[in-house]
Short mmCIF file of C-alpha atoms in Angstrom, two decimals:
data_model
loop_
_atom_site.label_atom_id
_atom_site.label_comp_id
_atom_site.label_asym_id
_atom_site.label_seq_id
_atom_site.Cartn_x
_atom_site.Cartn_y
_atom_site.Cartn_z
CA UNK W 166 122.97 69.87 109.39
CA UNK W 167 122.68 73.43 110.71
CA UNK W 168 126.22 73.20 112.07
CA UNK W 169 127.47 71.95 108.71
CA UNK W 170 125.73 74.86 106.94
CA UNK W 171 127.22 77.34 109.43
CA UNK W 172 130.70 75.90 108.90
CA UNK W 173 130.25 76.17 105.13
CA UNK W 174 129.29 79.86 105.45
CA UNK W 175 132.31 80.51 107.63
CA UNK W 176 134.72 78.66 105.34
CA UNK W 177 133.35 80.04 102.08
CA UNK W 178 132.32 83.50 103.30
CA UNK W 179 133.63 85.38 100.27
CA UNK W 180 131.93 83.05 97.79
CA UNK W 181 128.60 83.30 99.62
CA UNK W 182 128.79 87.10 99.78
CA UNK W 183 129.80 87.33 96.14
CA UNK W 184 126.87 85.15 95.06
CA UNK W 185 124.43 87.14 97.19
CA UNK W 186 125.71 90.36 95.61
CA UNK W 187 125.29 88.85 92.16
CA UNK W 188 121.69 87.83 92.94
CA UNK W 189 120.77 91.27 94.23
CA UNK W 190 122.53 92.98 91.33
CA UNK W 191 120.56 90.87 88.86
CA UNK W 192 117.29 91.68 90.64
CA UNK W 193 118.07 95.39 90.75
CA UNK W 194 118.95 95.43 87.05
CA UNK W 195 115.59 93.81 86.30
CA UNK W 196 113.89 96.58 88.27
CA UNK W 197 115.86 99.23 86.40
CA UNK W 198 114.94 97.66 83.07
CA UNK W 199 111.26 97.59 84.09
CA UNK W 200 111.41 101.26 85.15
CA UNK W 201 112.74 102.21 81.69
CA UNK W 202 110.40 99.83 79.81
CA UNK W 203 108.35 101.74 77.20
CA UNK W 204 109.56 105.04 78.72
CA UNK W 205 106.59 105.25 81.08
CA UNK W 206 107.73 107.01 84.24
CA UNK W 207 106.65 110.17 86.05
CA UNK W 208 106.31 111.73 89.47
CA UNK W 209 103.67 110.22 91.71
CA UNK W 210 103.98 112.11 95.00
CA UNK W 211 103.37 115.72 95.90
CA UNK W 212 106.80 116.25 97.47
CA UNK W 213 108.49 114.68 94.45
CA UNK W 214 106.77 117.34 92.39
CA UNK W 215 108.52 120.05 94.43
CA UNK W 216 111.96 118.86 93.28
CA UNK W 217 110.75 118.22 89.72
CA UNK W 218 109.07 121.61 89.37
CA UNK W 219 111.92 123.58 90.89
CA UNK W 220 114.26 121.87 88.43
CA UNK W 221 111.96 122.90 85.58
CA UNK W 222 111.83 126.49 86.83
CA UNK W 223 115.60 126.80 87.20
CA UNK W 224 116.27 125.25 83.79
CA UNK W 225 113.88 127.68 82.10
CA UNK W 226 114.78 130.85 84.01
CA UNK W 227 118.07 130.34 85.87
CA UNK W 228 116.25 131.42 89.04
CA UNK W 229 116.13 129.67 92.43
CA UNK W 230 112.69 131.13 93.20
CA UNK W 231 110.16 128.66 94.57
CA UNK W 232 107.84 127.08 92.03
CA UNK W 233 105.21 126.81 94.76
CA UNK W 234 104.91 127.98 98.33
CA UNK W 235 102.44 128.11 101.22
CA UNK W 236 100.70 131.38 102.09
CA UNK W 237 103.36 133.42 100.24
CA UNK W 238 106.14 132.08 102.49
CA UNK W 239 109.45 132.11 100.64
CA UNK W 240 113.02 132.67 101.80
CA UNK W 241 114.29 136.16 102.59
CA UNK W 242 117.11 135.74 100.06
CA UNK W 243 116.33 134.31 96.63
CA UNK W 244 112.64 133.63 97.28
CA UNK W 245 113.25 129.86 97.49
CA UNK W 246 111.08 127.22 99.15
CA UNK W 247 111.77 125.33 102.40
CA UNK W 248 114.40 123.07 100.76
CA UNK W 249 116.65 126.02 99.97
CA UNK W 250 118.39 126.85 96.67
CA UNK W 251 120.89 124.00 96.21
CA UNK W 252 118.56 121.31 94.84
CA UNK W 253 117.22 123.91 92.38
CA UNK W 254 120.75 124.53 91.15
CA UNK W 255 121.78 120.87 91.02
CA UNK W 256 118.76 119.27 89.37
CA UNK W 257 117.87 122.43 87.47
CA UNK W 258 121.40 122.66 86.13
CA UNK W 259 121.20 119.06 84.90
CA UNK W 260 117.80 119.77 83.34
CA UNK W 261 119.16 122.89 81.65
CA UNK W 262 121.89 120.77 80.02
CA UNK W 263 119.94 117.64 79.02
CA UNK W 264 116.38 119.01 78.91
CA UNK W 265 113.25 118.09 80.85
CA UNK W 266 112.98 114.30 80.79
CA UNK W 267 111.06 111.96 83.06
CA UNK W 268 114.20 109.91 83.73
CA UNK W 269 116.58 112.71 84.76
CA UNK W 270 116.24 111.92 88.44
CA UNK W 271 116.44 108.14 88.03
CA UNK W 272 119.61 108.34 85.93
CA UNK W 273 121.13 110.74 88.44
CA UNK W 274 120.27 108.36 91.29
CA UNK W 275 121.92 105.47 89.45
CA UNK W 276 125.08 107.55 89.02
CA UNK W 277 125.07 108.35 92.76
CA UNK W 278 124.75 104.64 93.55
CA UNK W 279 127.67 103.90 91.22
CA UNK W 280 129.64 106.61 93.01
CA UNK W 281 129.02 104.86 96.33
CA UNK W 282 130.35 101.58 94.98
CA UNK W 283 133.43 103.41 93.68
CA UNK W 284 134.06 105.08 97.05
CA UNK W 285 133.93 101.75 98.85
CA UNK W 286 136.17 100.15 96.22
CA UNK W 287 138.81 102.89 96.79
CA UNK W 288 138.38 102.99 100.58
CA UNK W 289 140.96 100.39 101.63
CA UNK W 290 138.49 97.97 103.24
CA UNK W 291 139.19 94.26 103.16
CA UNK W 292 137.60 92.26 100.36
CA UNK W 293 134.92 90.78 102.61
CA UNK W 294 134.07 94.15 104.16
CA UNK W 295 133.62 95.61 100.69
CA UNK W 296 131.31 92.74 99.78
CA UNK W 297 129.28 93.30 102.95
CA UNK W 298 128.92 97.01 102.20
CA UNK W 299 128.03 96.33 98.56
CA UNK W 300 125.40 93.84 99.70
CA UNK W 301 123.94 96.40 102.11
CA UNK W 302 123.69 98.92 99.25
CA UNK W 303 121.57 96.40 97.37
CA UNK W 304 119.46 95.15 100.28
CA UNK W 305 118.83 98.12 102.62
CA UNK W 306 115.55 99.98 102.26
CA UNK W 307 116.59 103.56 101.32
CA UNK W 308 119.15 102.38 98.74
CA UNK W 309 116.64 100.34 96.73
CA UNK W 310 113.36 102.16 97.40
CA UNK W 311 114.43 105.77 96.84
CA UNK W 312 116.63 104.87 93.90
CA UNK W 313 113.42 104.87 91.84
CA UNK W 314 111.99 108.12 93.22
CA UNK W 315 112.38 111.81 92.42
CA UNK W 316 113.66 112.47 95.95
CA UNK W 317 117.34 113.33 96.52
CA UNK W 318 117.77 110.51 99.06
CA UNK W 319 120.34 108.64 96.95
CA UNK W 320 122.41 111.82 96.79
CA UNK W 321 122.10 112.12 100.59
CA UNK W 322 123.31 108.51 100.91
CA UNK W 323 126.34 109.40 98.80
CA UNK W 324 127.02 112.39 101.05
CA UNK W 325 126.63 110.16 104.12
CA UNK W 326 129.08 107.61 102.79
CA UNK W 327 131.67 110.29 102.00
CA UNK W 328 131.46 111.60 105.58
CA UNK W 329 131.48 108.10 107.07
CA UNK W 330 134.66 107.25 105.18
CA UNK W 331 136.30 110.43 106.46
CA UNK W 332 135.38 109.43 110.01
CA UNK W 333 136.94 106.04 109.28
CA UNK W 334 140.09 107.80 108.10
CA UNK W 335 140.18 109.88 111.29
CA UNK W 336 139.74 106.68 113.32
CA UNK W 337 142.53 104.87 111.46
CA UNK W 338 144.89 107.84 111.68
CA UNK W 339 144.28 108.23 115.41
CA UNK W 340 144.89 104.53 115.90
CA UNK W 341 148.22 104.67 114.05
CA UNK W 342 149.31 107.96 115.63
CA UNK W 343 149.11 110.05 112.45
CA UNK W 344 147.98 113.69 112.28
CA UNK W 345 144.28 114.19 111.57
CA UNK W 346 143.97 117.97 111.39
CA UNK W 347 143.65 118.11 107.59
CA UNK W 348 141.15 115.27 107.55
CA UNK W 349 139.10 116.96 110.28
CA UNK W 350 139.17 120.24 108.36
CA UNK W 351 137.98 118.47 105.20
CA UNK W 352 135.31 116.66 107.23
CA UNK W 353 133.96 119.96 108.62
CA UNK W 354 134.08 121.70 105.23
CA UNK W 355 132.11 118.86 103.62
CA UNK W 356 129.58 118.93 106.46
CA UNK W 357 128.97 122.64 105.90
CA UNK W 358 128.74 122.13 102.13
CA UNK W 359 126.36 119.17 102.39
CA UNK W 360 124.29 121.17 104.91
CA UNK W 361 123.49 123.60 102.09
CA UNK W 362 121.48 120.73 100.63
CA UNK W 363 120.26 118.86 103.74
CA UNK W 364 120.56 121.13 106.76
CA UNK W 365 120.43 118.24 109.26
CA UNK W 366 123.89 117.18 108.01
CA UNK W 367 125.35 119.72 110.45
CA UNK W 368 124.78 117.24 113.31
CA UNK W 369 127.66 115.15 111.92
CA UNK W 370 130.16 117.64 113.37
CA UNK W 371 129.40 116.30 116.84
CA UNK W 372 130.75 112.95 115.65
CA UNK W 373 134.22 114.33 116.30
CA UNK W 374 133.60 114.43 120.07
CA UNK W 375 134.52 110.77 120.76
CA UNK W 376 137.90 111.30 119.08
CA UNK W 377 138.99 114.00 121.55
CA UNK W 378 141.45 113.00 124.28
CA UNK W 379 141.29 115.90 126.74
CA UNK W 380 138.59 117.98 128.38
CA UNK W 381 139.89 121.05 126.56
CA UNK W 382 139.74 119.25 123.24
CA UNK W 383 136.22 118.07 123.99
CA UNK W 384 135.11 121.60 124.92
CA UNK W 385 136.68 123.13 121.82
CA UNK W 386 135.09 120.50 119.57
CA UNK W 387 131.71 121.06 121.22
CA UNK W 388 132.04 124.81 120.66
CA UNK W 389 132.98 124.17 117.05
CA UNK W 390 129.84 122.05 116.68
CA UNK W 391 127.70 124.82 118.17
CA UNK W 392 129.32 127.38 115.82
CA UNK W 393 128.57 125.17 112.81
CA UNK W 394 125.00 124.69 114.04
CA UNK W 395 124.49 128.43 114.45
CA UNK W 396 125.89 129.13 110.98
CA UNK W 397 123.46 126.62 109.46
CA UNK W 398 120.56 128.16 111.40
CA UNK W 399 121.52 131.55 109.95
CA UNK W 400 121.56 129.97 106.50
CA UNK W 401 118.08 128.56 107.14
CA UNK W 402 116.73 131.94 108.22
CA UNK W 403 118.07 133.58 105.06
CA UNK W 404 117.78 130.95 102.32
CA UNK W 405 114.96 128.60 103.41
CA UNK W 406 111.26 129.42 103.53
CA UNK W 407 109.48 129.09 106.88
CA UNK W 408 108.80 125.54 108.03
CA UNK W 409 105.25 124.58 108.97
CA UNK W 410 105.95 121.31 110.75
CA UNK W 411 105.67 120.74 114.51
CA UNK W 412 107.88 123.06 116.62
CA UNK W 413 110.43 124.26 114.08
CA UNK W 414 108.91 127.73 113.50
CA UNK W 415 108.50 128.30 117.24
CA UNK W 416 112.04 127.13 117.96
CA UNK W 417 113.46 129.57 115.40
CA UNK W 418 111.39 132.53 116.58
CA UNK W 419 111.51 132.02 120.38
CA UNK W 420 114.12 129.36 121.24
CA UNK W 421 114.85 130.35 124.87
CA UNK W 422 111.29 130.70 126.17
CA UNK W 423 110.29 128.38 129.10
CA UNK W 424 107.01 127.66 127.34
CA UNK W 425 108.92 126.54 124.26
CA UNK W 426 111.07 124.22 126.39
CA UNK W 427 108.00 122.72 128.10
CA UNK W 428 106.16 122.24 124.81
CA UNK W 429 109.29 120.70 123.30
CA UNK W 430 109.56 118.22 126.20
CA UNK W 431 105.94 117.06 125.98
CA UNK W 432 106.06 116.87 122.18
CA UNK W 433 109.27 114.87 122.35
CA UNK W 434 107.76 112.25 124.68
CA UNK W 435 104.58 111.85 122.63
CA UNK W 436 106.37 111.87 119.28
CA UNK W 437 109.05 109.38 120.26
CA UNK W 438 106.44 107.03 121.75
CA UNK W 439 104.47 107.18 118.50
CA UNK W 440 107.56 106.69 116.33
CA UNK W 441 108.99 103.74 118.26
CA UNK W 442 105.61 101.95 118.50
CA UNK W 443 103.92 102.75 115.16
CA UNK W 444 106.75 102.66 112.62
CA UNK W 445 106.33 99.80 110.06
CA UNK W 446 109.07 97.20 110.28
CA UNK W 447 110.75 98.05 106.97
CA UNK W 448 111.01 101.71 108.01
CA UNK W 449 112.41 100.57 111.36
CA UNK W 450 115.43 98.97 109.66
CA UNK W 451 117.47 102.01 110.70
CA UNK W 452 116.46 101.46 114.34
CA UNK W 453 117.59 97.82 114.18
CA UNK W 454 120.99 98.84 112.83
CA UNK W 455 121.31 101.56 115.46
CA UNK W 456 120.39 99.04 118.16
CA UNK W 457 123.10 96.65 116.92
CA UNK W 458 125.68 99.46 116.90
CA UNK W 459 124.74 100.53 120.44
CA UNK W 460 124.83 96.92 121.67
CA UNK W 461 128.30 96.47 120.21
CA UNK W 462 129.58 99.31 122.44
CA UNK W 463 129.18 97.05 125.46
CA UNK W 464 131.75 94.69 123.95
CA UNK W 465 133.95 96.97 121.84
CA UNK W 466 134.94 100.41 123.17
CA UNK W 467 135.61 101.87 119.75
CA UNK W 468 135.67 105.57 118.86
CA UNK W 469 134.21 105.11 115.37
CA UNK W 470 131.24 103.12 116.66
CA UNK W 471 130.75 105.69 119.45
CA UNK W 472 130.77 108.45 116.86
CA UNK W 473 128.23 106.64 114.65
CA UNK W 474 125.90 106.06 117.61
CA UNK W 475 126.23 109.65 118.85
CA UNK W 476 125.39 111.18 115.47
CA UNK W 477 122.48 108.80 114.96
CA UNK W 478 120.99 109.45 118.39
CA UNK W 479 121.32 113.23 117.97
CA UNK W 480 119.37 112.96 114.71
CA UNK W 481 116.49 111.18 116.45
CA UNK W 482 116.50 113.41 119.53
CA UNK W 483 116.35 116.56 117.42
CA UNK W 484 114.29 115.59 114.38
CA UNK W 485 111.49 113.64 116.07
CA UNK W 486 110.29 116.34 118.49
CA UNK W 487 111.32 119.42 116.48
CA UNK W 488 110.63 118.45 112.87
CA UNK W 489 108.42 115.39 112.43
CA UNK W 490 107.74 111.99 113.98
CA UNK W 491 106.12 110.55 110.84
CA UNK W 492 108.28 107.71 109.55
CA UNK W 493 107.52 108.53 105.90
CA UNK W 494 109.39 111.83 106.26
CA UNK W 495 111.86 110.86 108.97
CA UNK W 496 113.09 107.89 106.96
CA UNK W 497 114.32 110.22 104.20
CA UNK W 498 116.08 112.43 106.75
CA UNK W 499 117.86 109.57 108.53
CA UNK W 500 118.86 107.79 105.30
CA UNK W 501 122.37 109.39 105.24
CA UNK W 502 123.06 107.60 108.55
CA UNK W 503 122.76 104.16 106.94
CA UNK W 504 126.28 104.23 105.44
CA UNK W 505 127.64 105.54 108.75
CA UNK W 506 126.14 102.68 110.78
CA UNK W 507 126.98 100.09 108.13
CA UNK W 508 130.62 101.20 107.94
CA UNK W 509 130.89 101.17 111.75
CA UNK W 510 129.34 97.71 112.06
CA UNK W 511 130.98 95.94 109.12
CA UNK W 512 134.41 97.54 109.59
CA UNK W 513 134.74 97.50 113.38
CA UNK W 514 132.02 95.21 114.66
CA UNK W 515 132.51 91.72 115.98
CA UNK W 516 131.51 88.62 114.08
CA UNK W 517 128.23 88.52 116.04
CA UNK W 518 127.25 92.14 115.25
CA UNK W 519 128.17 91.71 111.59
CA UNK W 520 126.02 88.60 111.32
CA UNK W 521 123.15 90.33 113.16
CA UNK W 522 123.24 93.33 110.80
CA UNK W 523 123.49 91.11 107.73
CA UNK W 524 120.61 88.96 108.99
CA UNK W 525 118.41 92.04 109.46
CA UNK W 526 119.16 93.25 105.94
CA UNK W 527 118.54 89.85 104.34
CA UNK W 528 115.37 89.10 106.32
CA UNK W 529 113.85 92.47 105.44
CA UNK W 530 115.05 92.48 101.82
CA UNK W 531 111.94 90.70 100.41
CA UNK W 532 109.78 93.47 101.94
CA UNK W 533 112.21 96.09 100.65
CA UNK W 534 111.98 94.80 97.10
CA UNK W 535 108.21 94.36 97.28
CA UNK W 536 107.96 98.03 98.32
CA UNK W 537 110.43 99.00 95.60
CA UNK W 538 108.40 97.16 92.96
CA UNK W 539 105.31 99.07 94.10
CA UNK W 540 107.36 102.26 93.86
CA UNK W 541 108.13 101.56 90.20
CA UNK W 542 104.55 100.52 89.47
CA UNK W 543 103.24 103.74 90.98
CA UNK W 544 105.56 105.88 88.88
CA UNK W 545 104.52 104.03 85.75
CA UNK W 546 100.89 104.65 86.74
CA UNK W 547 101.72 108.34 87.19
CA UNK W 548 102.85 108.51 83.57
CA UNK W 549 99.72 106.76 82.27
CA UNK W 550 97.49 108.98 84.40
CA UNK W 551 99.24 112.04 83.01
CA UNK W 552 98.50 110.82 79.47
CA UNK W 553 94.88 109.96 80.32
CA UNK W 554 94.22 113.42 81.73
CA UNK W 555 95.90 115.25 78.83
CA UNK W 556 92.73 117.14 77.70
CA UNK W 557 92.18 118.61 81.16
CA UNK W 558 95.89 119.19 81.73
CA UNK W 559 96.15 121.16 78.50
CA UNK W 560 93.89 123.86 79.93
CA UNK W 561 96.43 124.52 82.68
CA UNK W 562 99.61 124.20 80.63
CA UNK W 563 98.26 126.82 78.21
CA UNK W 564 98.03 129.40 80.99
CA UNK W 565 101.57 130.37 79.98
CA UNK W 566 100.11 132.18 76.98
CA UNK W 567 97.61 134.07 79.15
CA UNK W 568 100.08 135.48 81.68
CA UNK W 569 101.99 138.66 80.96
CA UNK W 570 105.59 137.85 81.64
CA UNK W 571 107.95 140.83 81.69
CA UNK W 572 108.80 140.19 85.37
CA UNK W 573 108.59 137.36 87.93
CA UNK W 574 104.94 136.42 88.50
CA UNK W 575 103.04 135.11 91.53
CA UNK W 576 99.78 133.20 91.07
CA UNK W 577 97.43 132.62 94.01
CA UNK W 578 95.69 129.21 94.28
CA UNK W 579 93.78 127.03 96.72
CA UNK W 580 95.52 123.82 97.76
CA UNK W 581 94.19 120.67 96.03
CA UNK W 582 91.19 122.51 94.63
CA UNK W 583 91.28 120.36 91.48
CA UNK W 584 91.97 117.07 93.27
CA UNK W 585 88.62 115.60 92.19
CA UNK W 586 89.64 116.06 88.55
CA UNK W 587 93.45 115.94 88.49
CA UNK W 588 95.73 114.51 91.22
CA UNK W 589 97.52 117.43 92.83
CA UNK W 590 101.02 116.24 91.87
CA UNK W 591 100.01 116.09 88.19
CA UNK W 592 98.20 119.42 88.41
CA UNK W 593 101.33 121.17 89.70
CA UNK W 594 103.68 119.30 87.33
CA UNK W 595 101.79 120.64 84.34
CA UNK W 596 101.43 124.27 85.38
CA UNK W 597 103.83 126.55 83.49
CA UNK W 598 107.06 127.23 85.40
CA UNK W 599 107.90 130.40 83.50
CA UNK W 600 106.39 133.08 81.31
CA UNK W 601 106.97 133.35 77.58
CA UNK W 602 109.68 135.89 78.42
CA UNK W 603 111.47 133.32 80.64
CA UNK W 604 110.56 134.89 83.98
CA UNK W 605 109.75 132.54 86.88
CA UNK W 606 106.19 131.84 88.03
CA UNK W 607 105.53 131.09 91.72
CA UNK W 608 102.26 129.50 92.85
CA UNK W 609 101.17 130.48 96.36
CA UNK W 610 98.77 127.91 97.82
CA UNK W 611 96.35 128.33 100.71
CA UNK W 612 95.46 125.32 102.85
CA UNK W 613 91.87 124.75 103.91
CA UNK W 614 91.19 125.71 107.53
CA UNK W 615 88.23 125.65 109.94
CA UNK W 616 87.13 129.16 108.93
CA UNK W 617 86.37 128.14 105.37
CA UNK W 618 83.02 126.62 106.32
CA UNK W 619 81.87 130.07 107.48
CA UNK W 620 83.22 132.31 104.73
CA UNK W 621 82.50 132.71 101.05
CA UNK W 622 84.54 131.02 98.33
CA UNK W 623 86.02 134.37 97.28
CA UNK W 624 87.13 135.21 100.83
CA UNK W 625 89.39 132.15 100.86
CA UNK W 626 91.73 133.94 98.46
CA UNK W 627 93.49 135.96 101.12
CA UNK W 628 96.75 137.85 100.70
CA UNK W 629 99.43 138.14 103.38
CA UNK W 630 101.57 140.93 101.98
CA UNK W 631 104.71 138.77 101.70
CA UNK W 632 104.50 138.58 97.90
CA UNK W 633 102.63 140.69 95.40
CA UNK W 634 99.87 138.58 93.85
CA UNK W 635 99.72 139.10 90.10
CA UNK W 636 97.10 136.51 89.14
CA UNK W 637 94.48 134.33 90.82
CA UNK W 638 93.71 130.82 89.56
CA UNK W 639 90.29 129.62 90.77
CA UNK W 640 87.89 126.78 90.12
CA UNK W 641 84.79 128.97 90.41
CA UNK W 642 83.97 132.64 89.65
CA UNK W 643 85.29 135.18 92.15
CA UNK W 644 83.71 138.34 93.56
CA UNK W 645 86.68 140.47 94.60
CA UNK W 646 87.58 144.10 94.11
CA UNK W 647 90.21 145.11 91.58
CA UNK W 648 90.42 141.88 89.58
CA UNK W 649 89.78 141.33 85.90
CA UNK W 650 88.92 138.07 84.19
CA UNK W 651 91.66 136.99 81.77
CA UNK W 652 90.50 133.50 80.79
CA UNK W 653 87.92 130.89 81.69
CA UNK W 654 87.27 127.29 80.71
CA UNK W 655 85.12 124.50 82.09
CA UNK W 656 87.82 123.93 84.75
CA UNK W 657 89.37 127.28 85.61
CA UNK W 658 89.04 131.01 85.97
CA UNK W 659 92.18 133.13 85.63
CA UNK W 660 92.02 136.65 87.05
CA UNK W 661 94.54 139.46 86.97
CA UNK W 662 94.98 141.35 90.22
CA UNK W 663 94.99 145.09 89.62
CA UNK W 664 95.13 146.05 93.30
CA UNK W 665 98.46 147.29 94.67
CA UNK W 666 97.69 146.62 98.35
CA UNK W 667 97.04 143.08 99.66
CA UNK W 668 93.60 141.74 100.63
CA UNK W 669 94.17 141.06 104.35
#
């Protein structure tokens, strides 16, 4: 019976794939309908709030300044946060045109997904390969799960697919003896442009190495990759706020120190052990696909597959020790590699590797859609919680009328100080993003540290001299020099800072 079923799948492959696509499309449309049902949808995670709030700020002021920052850390140019200015401009520009709506990000994500389907349709793949790629867009974790979030992961997937298809074009042109210089130039230009959004995109330039034929070509391509990497690092130093995760700040400030190299080595071993042993199975989907691609190299010596594996491995080797080993964050960063691996496997791979990849996607798809359903439920809860807390939230949204706004303003806060009353993501989403004169407001948060148990509440409001603090938002009364009380309610105290030098 099993043999008969296998023969049926082989004989009627297109029909089976088409029906599977139809089933997943129907399920996804149900999820979309549920997300829009009764217009109850809102941010539900702190990092989602960063994108949402920066979009609000840009739409109201036209500025790329950070809505919130840590310890007054903003970029040297533009005063942006650690994501840089491009997401401000993109999502803020959309918000400026259509207004602030809870569904802006979801609609944008759906358009990005449609763009991916269009790219595959125009790509020149065979009918069955297109169906396999369409099916992977429905079934794979980042495509479904982040489609319903306020994160830009779906946009990153679109970027990844565009680059993967250019690598495919380079592969095909090399195979047929055609010139690839223009395609390579376009590939590099897009990498640099996409790196303005997601800086890790720069690693894609090293995907050109397998396509070189001589040692000189390899060396020149490697040097080109290093030049691109250095240009992106310069961009980070100028347009991105300081990172506070693992070794990234140390690597930027002292990259050639022996102590940095030793710390990097030990951190890499510990982080990679944790990641490869503790990552939940649905987040490990990327690792399964990478494993299939690497295994296929033992049977098919193909440049496109080599390129996909090289780029993917570089991502892991750099991001895990230097940036973060936590799968929740790393999964968003490696999401653009999904289309690269899927194109390599389904376009070049053998029948065995294609079946293995498809099996992984289908086996994990029930978990993917269970997680996606929870994602939608949580965002609907976020909306209801925002409505329930409206009386308390109103006290914070009305701060706009208390702040003098003839210039950009910085407000000092303590991180999650109101968490017992209002979830932090809702607290930040309801703070005013601009003054009544349309100048941006930046909220500088301080994280709790071990010293706080030994110092007074007022002493926790420390200045670092990176930004001038105009106002202080506190939960309790403050005893500080050169401040004047502007407003107080049962939840907050707003003070104006009249001191010109920082409290260090």
